[in-house]
């Protein structure tokens, strides 16, 4: 059975890691890093990564006419969106003074805020939290999903971000993480699975998630 | 459960080989960066930092090959520092598979470089490395922290105040600060906790403490007393005195959140 995995290349950041991690977990698959709409639409599954500022990401997607491609993929085949790729699927982001995004999933992207802190239980102290949220944090699996197979609940994944997703529809929440705010670390609907963390940088659990993705039939 | 404090082994790479080799476990080739990186990943390291100490510019291509090879096999974040002077250097390292680059001397000589780098590649991949030394002649006040930035391995003073410099670098877009005490580097008597605390409190981005680790308690203190978000160490891990796992267990026992 052919298994062509397209990693959407729209000039935003290093796609080497994502492609290498996919090749690592699926040595028989064909991993294409591409901005070619036909190749993306012909692939069996699609990874939609993203690094950097959202205005640049959305700008490049539109310039390369990949915005419609992503929207189409989101309706038709297994898709894994990562980090800013995930944020691009939302309706709107606060970053860069406000940017309209693809609106594939209902929700918004919000800033953690300056002077972020974590209130203590007695409410008296509020130790400062650094932004970006950078490092390994736990992800609570709030509902079953095939992509959680062989990954323990509360496993740690690697995050790097200053903005987080707030979903409008709680039914889409699949994994949550806490960093001053509790946010949607993972959202899923039908054939779309979207993660704020970097599975390609999350060692064994991240590789397991990618392994689950490369054999996923797109059914929740 | 919350964000874990990170433990980062640091490797010196010269012309594609790890120098001051790693003498733990049963690594066949103590200088093979790919093998060493893989072992550190298995041992639970949260990230790996490579310091490129290759003298000549031509040989730096080898470092890119090394980064490419590691990124193809080891799936935790990789930072590369040393010799990052131009936008092209950053692009080359990121394209090879590095997740972050650490800018040191180039930031001191041309602060705008940090701004340009952060605008081009995003703050998340720009680490500014700061080598600081205590200066006894300075009485700390609001403008002077008592630590100064040094370049050339701690030999050349710059007149820049370390805490003010860290803040400026963050304003310019640094996403993380790698803070090394040149007084403590290589001494094994522990981090300069006062320096770590001062910088960590002054900036809004994560701070990695470096320089002086000799035992596991030093790592824990970097977090509890220095308020560091991550701790970097070389020799205590490389020579097998302690494993990353032991370090994490010790930190956990001190009430520090770690990834175990």
Coordinates of C-alpha atoms in Angstrom, one line a residue:
Chain A
X1 CA 0.0 0.0 0.0
X2 CA 1.4 3.4 -0.9
X3 CA 1.8 5.9 1.9
X4 CA 2.8 9.3 0.6
X5 CA 3.1 11.9 3.3
X6 CA 3.3 15.5 2.2
X7 CA 4.8 18.0 4.6
X8 CA 3.6 21.4 3.4
X9 CA 6.5 23.7 2.7
X10 CA 5.5 27.4 2.7
X11 CA 8.8 28.8 3.7
X12 CA 8.2 29.0 7.4
X13 CA 10.9 27.4 9.4
X14 CA 12.8 24.2 9.5
X15 CA 10.9 21.3 8.1
X16 CA 13.9 19.0 8.2
X17 CA 13.1 17.7 11.7
X18 CA 9.4 16.9 10.9
X19 CA 10.4 15.2 7.7
X20 CA 13.2 13.2 9.3
X21 CA 11.0 12.1 12.2
X22 CA 8.4 10.9 9.8
X23 CA 11.0 9.0 7.8
X24 CA 12.3 7.5 11.0
X25 CA 8.9 6.1 12.1
X26 CA 7.7 5.2 8.6
X27 CA 10.8 4.0 6.6
X28 CA 8.5 2.6 3.9
X29 CA 6.5 5.8 3.4
X30 CA 7.4 8.5 0.9
X31 CA 7.9 11.8 2.7
X32 CA 7.6 14.8 0.4
X33 CA 8.5 18.3 1.6
X34 CA 6.6 20.4 -0.9
X35 CA 4.6 23.5 -1.8
X36 CA 3.1 21.9 -4.9
X37 CA -0.7 21.9 -4.5
X38 CA -1.2 18.9 -6.8
X39 CA 1.3 16.8 -4.8
X40 CA -0.2 17.8 -1.5
X41 CA -3.7 17.0 -2.7
X42 CA -2.6 13.7 -4.1
X43 CA -0.8 12.6 -0.9
X44 CA -2.3 10.0 1.4
X45 CA -1.8 12.2 4.4
X46 CA -0.6 15.7 5.1
X47 CA 1.5 17.4 7.8
X48 CA 1.0 21.1 8.2
X49 CA 3.8 22.5 10.3
X50 CA 4.6 26.1 11.1
X51 CA 7.2 28.2 12.9
X52 CA 7.4 31.9 13.4
X53 CA 5.0 34.8 13.3
X54 CA 1.4 34.1 12.2
X55 CA 1.1 37.1 9.9
X56 CA 4.1 35.8 7.9
X57 CA 2.7 32.3 7.9
X58 CA -0.8 33.4 6.7
X59 CA 0.9 35.7 4.2
X60 CA 3.0 33.0 2.7
X61 CA 0.1 30.5 2.6
X62 CA -2.0 33.0 0.6
X63 CA 0.9 34.0 -1.7
X64 CA 1.5 30.4 -2.6
X65 CA -2.3 29.7 -2.8
X66 CA -1.9 27.0 -0.2
X67 CA -4.6 28.4 2.0
X68 CA -7.3 26.7 -0.1
X69 CA -5.2 23.6 -0.3
X70 CA -5.1 23.3 3.5
X71 CA -8.8 23.9 3.7
X72 CA -9.4 21.1 1.2
X73 CA -7.0 18.7 2.9
X74 CA -8.8 19.4 6.2
X75 CA -12.0 18.0 4.7
X76 CA -10.5 15.0 2.9
X77 CA -7.5 13.2 4.4
X78 CA -5.6 12.6 7.6
X79 CA -3.9 15.8 8.5
X80 CA -1.6 16.6 11.4
X81 CA -1.1 20.3 12.1
X82 CA 1.8 21.3 14.3
X83 CA 2.4 24.5 16.4
X84 CA 1.7 27.6 14.2
X85 CA 0.2 25.2 11.7
X86 CA -2.4 24.4 14.3
X87 CA -2.9 28.1 15.1
X88 CA -3.4 28.8 11.4
X89 CA -6.5 26.5 11.5
X90 CA -8.3 28.8 13.9
X91 CA -10.6 31.7 13.0
X92 CA -8.3 34.5 14.3
X93 CA -5.1 35.2 16.2
X94 CA -4.2 38.0 18.5
X95 CA -0.6 37.9 17.3
X96 CA 0.9 40.8 15.1
X97 CA -2.0 43.1 16.1
X98 CA -4.7 40.6 15.0
X99 CA -4.6 38.3 12.0
X100 CA -7.5 36.4 10.4
X101 CA -6.6 32.7 10.0
X102 CA -8.1 29.8 8.0
X103 CA -11.2 29.2 10.1
X104 CA -11.0 25.4 9.7
X105 CA -11.6 24.9 13.4
X106 CA -13.7 27.2 15.6
X107 CA -11.5 29.0 18.1
X108 CA -9.0 31.8 18.6
X109 CA -5.3 32.2 19.3
X110 CA -4.4 34.3 22.3
X111 CA -1.3 35.7 23.9
X112 CA 0.0 34.3 27.2
X113 CA 0.6 37.9 28.2
X114 CA 3.4 39.8 29.7
X115 CA 4.0 39.5 33.5
X116 CA 2.5 36.0 33.4
X117 CA 2.3 34.3 36.7
X118 CA 1.0 31.2 38.4
X119 CA -1.3 32.0 41.4
X120 CA -0.4 29.9 44.5
X121 CA -3.1 28.0 46.2
X122 CA -3.5 30.5 49.0
X123 CA -3.7 33.2 46.3
X124 CA -1.1 35.3 48.0
X125 CA 1.9 34.7 45.8
X126 CA 2.1 34.6 42.0
X127 CA 5.5 33.4 40.9
X128 CA 6.5 34.7 37.5
X129 CA 6.2 32.5 34.4
X130 CA 8.5 33.0 31.4
X131 CA 7.2 33.6 27.9
X132 CA 7.6 31.8 25.5
X133 CA 6.3 28.7 27.2
X134 CA 9.4 26.7 26.3
X135 CA 10.1 23.1 27.3
X136 CA 8.5 19.9 28.4
X137 CA 5.0 20.0 29.7
X138 CA 2.3 17.4 30.4
X139 CA -0.7 16.8 28.1
X140 CA -3.9 15.5 29.7
X141 CA -5.8 13.2 27.4
X142 CA -9.3 14.5 27.8
X143 CA -10.9 12.1 25.3
X144 CA -9.9 9.0 23.5
X145 CA -8.3 9.3 20.1
X146 CA -6.5 6.7 18.0
X147 CA -3.4 9.0 17.9
X148 CA -3.1 8.5 21.7
X149 CA -2.4 4.8 21.2
X150 CA 0.6 3.7 23.4
X151 CA 1.1 7.2 24.8
X152 CA 0.5 7.4 28.6
X153 CA -1.8 10.1 29.9
X154 CA 0.0 13.2 31.2
X155 CA 3.0 12.3 29.0
X156 CA 5.4 15.3 28.5
X157 CA 5.9 16.9 25.1
X158 CA 8.1 19.7 23.9
X159 CA 6.5 23.1 23.5
X160 CA 7.8 26.4 22.2
X161 CA 5.1 29.1 21.9
X162 CA 3.9 32.5 23.2
X163 CA 0.3 32.2 21.9
X164 CA -2.2 29.5 22.7
X165 CA -5.4 28.1 21.3
X166 CA -8.7 28.6 22.9
X167 CA -11.4 26.5 21.3
X168 CA -15.0 27.6 20.9
X169 CA -16.3 24.0 20.8
X170 CA -15.3 21.9 23.8
X171 CA -16.1 18.8 21.9
X172 CA -12.9 19.3 19.8
X173 CA -10.7 19.3 22.9
X174 CA -8.5 16.2 22.9
X175 CA -5.6 17.2 25.1
X176 CA -5.0 20.0 27.5
X177 CA -2.0 21.6 29.1
X178 CA -1.6 24.1 31.9
X179 CA 0.7 27.1 31.9
X180 CA -0.9 29.9 33.9
X181 CA -3.9 29.3 31.5
X182 CA -5.3 25.9 30.7
X183 CA -5.2 25.7 26.9
X184 CA -6.1 23.3 24.1
X185 CA -2.7 21.5 23.5
X186 CA -4.5 19.2 21.1
X187 CA -7.7 19.6 19.1
X188 CA -9.2 17.1 16.7
X189 CA -12.2 16.8 14.4
X190 CA -12.8 14.0 12.0
X191 CA -9.6 13.6 9.9
X192 CA -7.8 16.6 11.5
X193 CA -5.5 16.3 14.5
X194 CA -3.7 19.5 15.6
X195 CA -1.1 19.8 18.3
X196 CA 0.6 22.9 19.9
X197 CA 3.7 20.9 20.9
X198 CA 6.4 19.5 18.6
X199 CA 6.0 15.7 18.2
X200 CA 9.2 15.7 16.1
X201 CA 11.1 17.1 19.1
X202 CA 9.4 15.1 21.8
X203 CA 11.5 12.0 21.9
X204 CA 9.8 8.7 22.3
X205 CA 6.2 9.9 23.0
X206 CA 6.4 12.3 20.0
X207 CA 7.7 9.6 17.7
X208 CA 4.9 7.4 18.9
X209 CA 2.3 10.0 18.0
X210 CA 3.8 10.3 14.6
X211 CA 3.9 6.5 14.3
X212 CA 0.2 6.5 15.1
X213 CA -0.4 9.3 12.6
X214 CA 1.3 7.5 9.7
X215 CA -1.0 4.5 10.0
X216 CA -4.2 6.5 10.9
X217 CA -7.2 6.1 8.7
X218 CA -8.6 9.5 9.6
X219 CA -11.4 8.3 11.7
X220 CA -11.7 9.6 15.2
Chain B
X1 CA 2.0 19.0 37.0
X2 CA 3.5 21.9 35.1
X3 CA 6.4 22.9 32.9
X4 CA 9.5 20.9 33.7
X5 CA 12.9 22.4 34.4
X6 CA 15.3 21.3 31.8
X7 CA 18.7 19.5 32.0
X8 CA 20.9 20.2 29.0
X9 CA 24.2 18.4 28.4
X10 CA 26.6 20.6 26.4
X11 CA 29.2 19.1 24.0
X12 CA 32.2 20.9 22.5
X13 CA 32.6 20.0 18.8
X14 CA 35.8 20.6 16.8
X15 CA 35.8 19.8 13.1
X16 CA 32.9 17.4 13.5
X17 CA 34.2 15.5 16.5
X18 CA 33.3 15.8 20.2
X19 CA 36.3 16.9 22.1
X20 CA 37.0 16.2 25.7
X21 CA 35.1 13.0 24.8
X22 CA 32.4 11.3 26.6
X23 CA 33.6 8.6 28.9
X24 CA 30.5 7.0 30.2
X25 CA 28.5 4.0 29.2
X26 CA 30.2 1.9 26.6
X27 CA 30.4 4.2 23.7
X28 CA 32.7 2.7 21.1
X29 CA 33.8 6.0 19.8
X30 CA 34.0 8.7 22.5
X31 CA 34.1 11.5 19.9
X32 CA 31.1 10.5 17.7
X33 CA 28.6 13.3 18.1
X34 CA 25.6 11.3 16.7
X35 CA 26.2 8.3 19.0
X36 CA 26.7 10.6 22.0
X37 CA 23.5 12.6 21.2
X38 CA 21.5 9.4 20.9
X39 CA 22.8 8.2 24.2
X40 CA 21.9 11.5 25.9
X41 CA 18.4 11.3 24.4
X42 CA 18.0 7.8 25.8
X43 CA 19.3 8.9 29.1
X44 CA 16.6 11.6 29.4
X45 CA 18.4 14.8 28.4
X46 CA 15.8 17.5 27.6
X47 CA 17.8 19.2 25.0
X48 CA 21.4 19.1 23.7
X49 CA 23.6 22.0 23.1
X50 CA 26.6 21.9 20.7
X51 CA 29.3 24.4 21.1
X52 CA 31.3 24.6 17.8
X53 CA 34.9 25.4 18.7
X54 CA 36.2 24.8 15.2
X55 CA 38.7 27.5 14.5
X56 CA 38.6 27.9 10.8
X57 CA 35.5 28.9 8.9
X58 CA 35.9 26.3 6.2
X59 CA 35.7 23.5 8.6
X60 CA 32.4 24.7 9.9
X61 CA 30.7 23.0 7.1
X62 CA 31.6 19.8 9.0
X63 CA 29.5 21.1 11.9
X64 CA 26.5 21.4 9.6
X65 CA 27.0 17.8 8.5
X66 CA 27.1 16.8 12.2
X67 CA 23.9 18.7 13.0
X68 CA 22.2 17.1 9.9
X69 CA 23.2 13.7 11.0
X70 CA 22.1 14.2 14.6
X71 CA 18.8 15.8 13.6
X72 CA 18.1 12.7 11.4
X73 CA 18.3 10.4 14.4
X74 CA 17.8 12.3 17.6
X75 CA 14.4 13.8 18.2
X76 CA 14.9 16.3 21.0
X77 CA 15.7 20.0 20.6
X78 CA 19.2 20.9 19.4
X79 CA 21.0 24.2 20.0
X80 CA 24.2 25.1 18.2
X81 CA 26.5 27.9 19.4
X82 CA 29.9 29.1 18.5
X83 CA 30.8 31.1 15.4
X84 CA 27.3 32.3 14.6
X85 CA 28.1 35.7 13.1
X86 CA 25.9 36.2 10.1
X87 CA 22.3 35.6 9.0
X88 CA 23.7 32.9 6.6
X89 CA 25.2 31.1 9.6
X90 CA 21.9 30.9 11.3
X91 CA 20.1 29.8 8.1
X92 CA 22.6 27.1 7.5
X93 CA 22.3 25.6 11.0
X94 CA 18.5 25.8 11.0
X95 CA 18.4 24.1 7.6
X96 CA 20.7 21.4 8.8
X97 CA 18.2 20.7 11.6
X98 CA 19.2 22.8 14.6
X99 CA 16.2 24.1 16.5
X100 CA 18.0 27.1 18.0
X101 CA 21.3 28.9 17.6
X102 CA 23.2 30.7 20.3
X103 CA 24.7 34.0 19.4
X104 CA 27.5 35.2 21.6
X105 CA 30.3 37.5 20.5
X106 CA 28.5 38.7 17.4
X107 CA 25.7 40.1 19.6
X108 CA 28.2 42.1 21.6
X109 CA 29.8 43.6 18.5
X110 CA 26.6 44.1 16.6
X111 CA 23.5 44.0 18.8
X112 CA 21.3 44.7 15.7
X113 CA 22.2 41.3 14.5
X114 CA 20.1 39.8 17.2
X115 CA 17.2 42.0 16.2
X116 CA 17.6 41.0 12.5
X117 CA 17.9 37.3 13.4
X118 CA 14.8 37.3 15.6
X119 CA 12.8 39.1 12.9
X120 CA 13.9 36.7 10.2
X121 CA 13.7 33.4 12.1
X122 CA 11.5 34.1 15.1
X123 CA 12.6 34.6 18.7
X124 CA 12.0 31.0 19.6
X125 CA 15.2 29.9 17.8
X126 CA 17.4 32.8 18.9
X127 CA 19.4 32.2 22.1
X128 CA 21.8 34.9 23.3
X129 CA 24.8 33.5 25.1
X130 CA 26.2 35.8 27.8
X131 CA 29.6 35.3 29.4
X132 CA 29.6 37.3 32.6
X133 CA 32.2 38.0 35.2
X134 CA 31.9 39.7 38.6
X135 CA 33.8 43.0 38.7
X136 CA 34.9 43.9 42.2
X137 CA 35.5 47.6 41.4
X138 CA 31.8 48.2 40.7
X139 CA 29.5 48.9 43.6
X140 CA 26.1 47.5 42.5
X141 CA 23.4 50.1 42.1
X142 CA 20.3 50.5 39.9
X143 CA 22.4 50.7 36.8
X144 CA 25.2 48.4 37.7
X145 CA 24.6 44.9 38.7
X146 CA 28.3 44.1 39.5
X147 CA 28.7 41.7 36.6
X148 CA 30.2 42.6 33.3
X149 CA 30.1 41.0 29.8
X150 CA 33.4 39.5 28.7
X151 CA 34.3 38.1 25.3
X152 CA 37.1 35.8 24.0
X153 CA 36.6 33.1 26.6
X154 CA 36.4 35.6 29.5
X155 CA 39.6 37.5 28.6
X156 CA 38.2 40.7 27.1
X157 CA 36.0 43.1 29.1
X158 CA 33.4 45.0 27.2
X159 CA 32.2 47.5 29.8
X160 CA 28.6 46.2 29.3
X161 CA 26.6 45.5 32.4
X162 CA 25.5 41.9 32.3
X163 CA 21.9 42.4 33.6
X164 CA 21.2 45.4 31.5
X165 CA 22.7 43.6 28.5
X166 CA 20.4 40.6 29.1
X167 CA 17.3 42.9 29.2
X168 CA 18.4 44.6 26.0
X169 CA 18.9 41.3 24.2
X170 CA 15.4 40.3 25.2
X171 CA 14.1 43.6 23.9
X172 CA 15.9 42.9 20.7
X173 CA 14.1 39.5 20.4
X174 CA 16.2 36.9 22.2
X175 CA 13.9 34.0 23.0
X176 CA 16.2 32.6 25.7
X177 CA 19.4 33.6 27.6
X178 CA 22.3 31.1 28.0
X179 CA 24.1 32.6 31.0
X180 CA 27.6 31.5 31.8
X181 CA 29.6 32.7 34.8
X182 CA 33.2 33.0 33.6
X183 CA 34.3 33.0 37.3
X184 CA 32.7 29.6 37.9
X185 CA 33.3 27.9 34.5
X186 CA 35.4 24.8 35.0
X187 CA 35.6 25.3 38.8
X188 CA 33.0 22.7 39.8
X189 CA 32.0 24.8 42.9
X190 CA 28.5 25.5 41.6
X191 CA 26.7 28.2 39.6
X192 CA 27.1 31.9 40.4
X193 CA 23.6 31.9 42.0
X194 CA 23.5 35.6 42.6
X195 CA 24.2 36.3 38.9
X196 CA 21.7 33.7 37.8
X197 CA 19.0 35.1 40.1
X198 CA 19.7 38.7 39.0
X199 CA 19.4 37.9 35.3
X200 CA 16.5 35.5 35.7
X201 CA 14.5 38.1 37.6
X202 CA 15.3 40.8 35.2
X203 CA 14.1 39.1 32.0
X204 CA 10.8 37.7 30.8
X205 CA 12.3 34.8 28.8
X206 CA 13.8 31.5 30.0
X207 CA 17.3 31.5 31.4
X208 CA 19.7 28.6 31.2
X209 CA 22.3 28.6 34.0
X210 CA 25.8 27.5 33.0
X211 CA 29.3 27.4 34.5
X212 CA 30.5 25.7 37.6
X213 CA 28.5 22.5 38.1
X214 CA 30.3 19.9 40.2
X215 CA 27.5 17.9 41.7
X216 CA 23.8 17.3 41.6
X217 CA 22.9 19.8 44.3
X218 CA 24.5 22.5 42.2
X219 CA 22.0 21.7 39.5
X220 CA 19.1 21.9 41.9
X221 CA 20.3 25.1 43.4
X222 CA 20.4 26.7 40.0
X223 CA 16.7 26.3 39.8
X224 CA 15.6 26.8 43.4
X225 CA 18.0 29.6 44.3
X226 CA 19.1 30.9 40.9
X227 CA 15.5 30.7 39.5
X228 CA 16.9 29.2 36.3
X229 CA 14.5 27.6 33.8
X230 CA 17.1 25.1 32.6
X231 CA 20.6 24.0 33.7
X232 CA 23.5 23.2 31.5
X233 CA 26.4 21.0 32.4
X234 CA 29.2 19.3 30.6
X235 CA 31.9 17.4 32.5
X236 CA 29.7 15.9 35.3
X237 CA 27.7 14.0 32.7
X238 CA 30.5 13.3 30.1
X239 CA 32.8 11.7 32.6
X240 CA 30.0 9.5 34.0
X241 CA 30.2 11.0 37.5
X242 CA 26.4 11.4 37.4
X243 CA 23.7 10.3 34.9
X244 CA 21.0 12.7 33.6
X245 CA 18.5 10.3 35.3
X246 CA 20.3 10.7 38.7
X247 CA 20.3 14.5 38.2
X248 CA 16.6 14.5 37.5
X249 CA 15.8 12.3 40.5
X250 CA 17.8 14.5 42.7
X251 CA 16.0 17.6 41.4
X252 CA 12.6 15.9 41.8
X253 CA 13.5 15.1 45.5
X254 CA 14.1 18.8 46.0
X255 CA 10.5 19.5 44.8
X256 CA 11.6 20.6 41.3
X257 CA 9.3 19.5 38.4
X258 CA 11.3 17.4 35.9
X259 CA 10.6 15.1 33.0
X260 CA 11.3 11.6 34.2

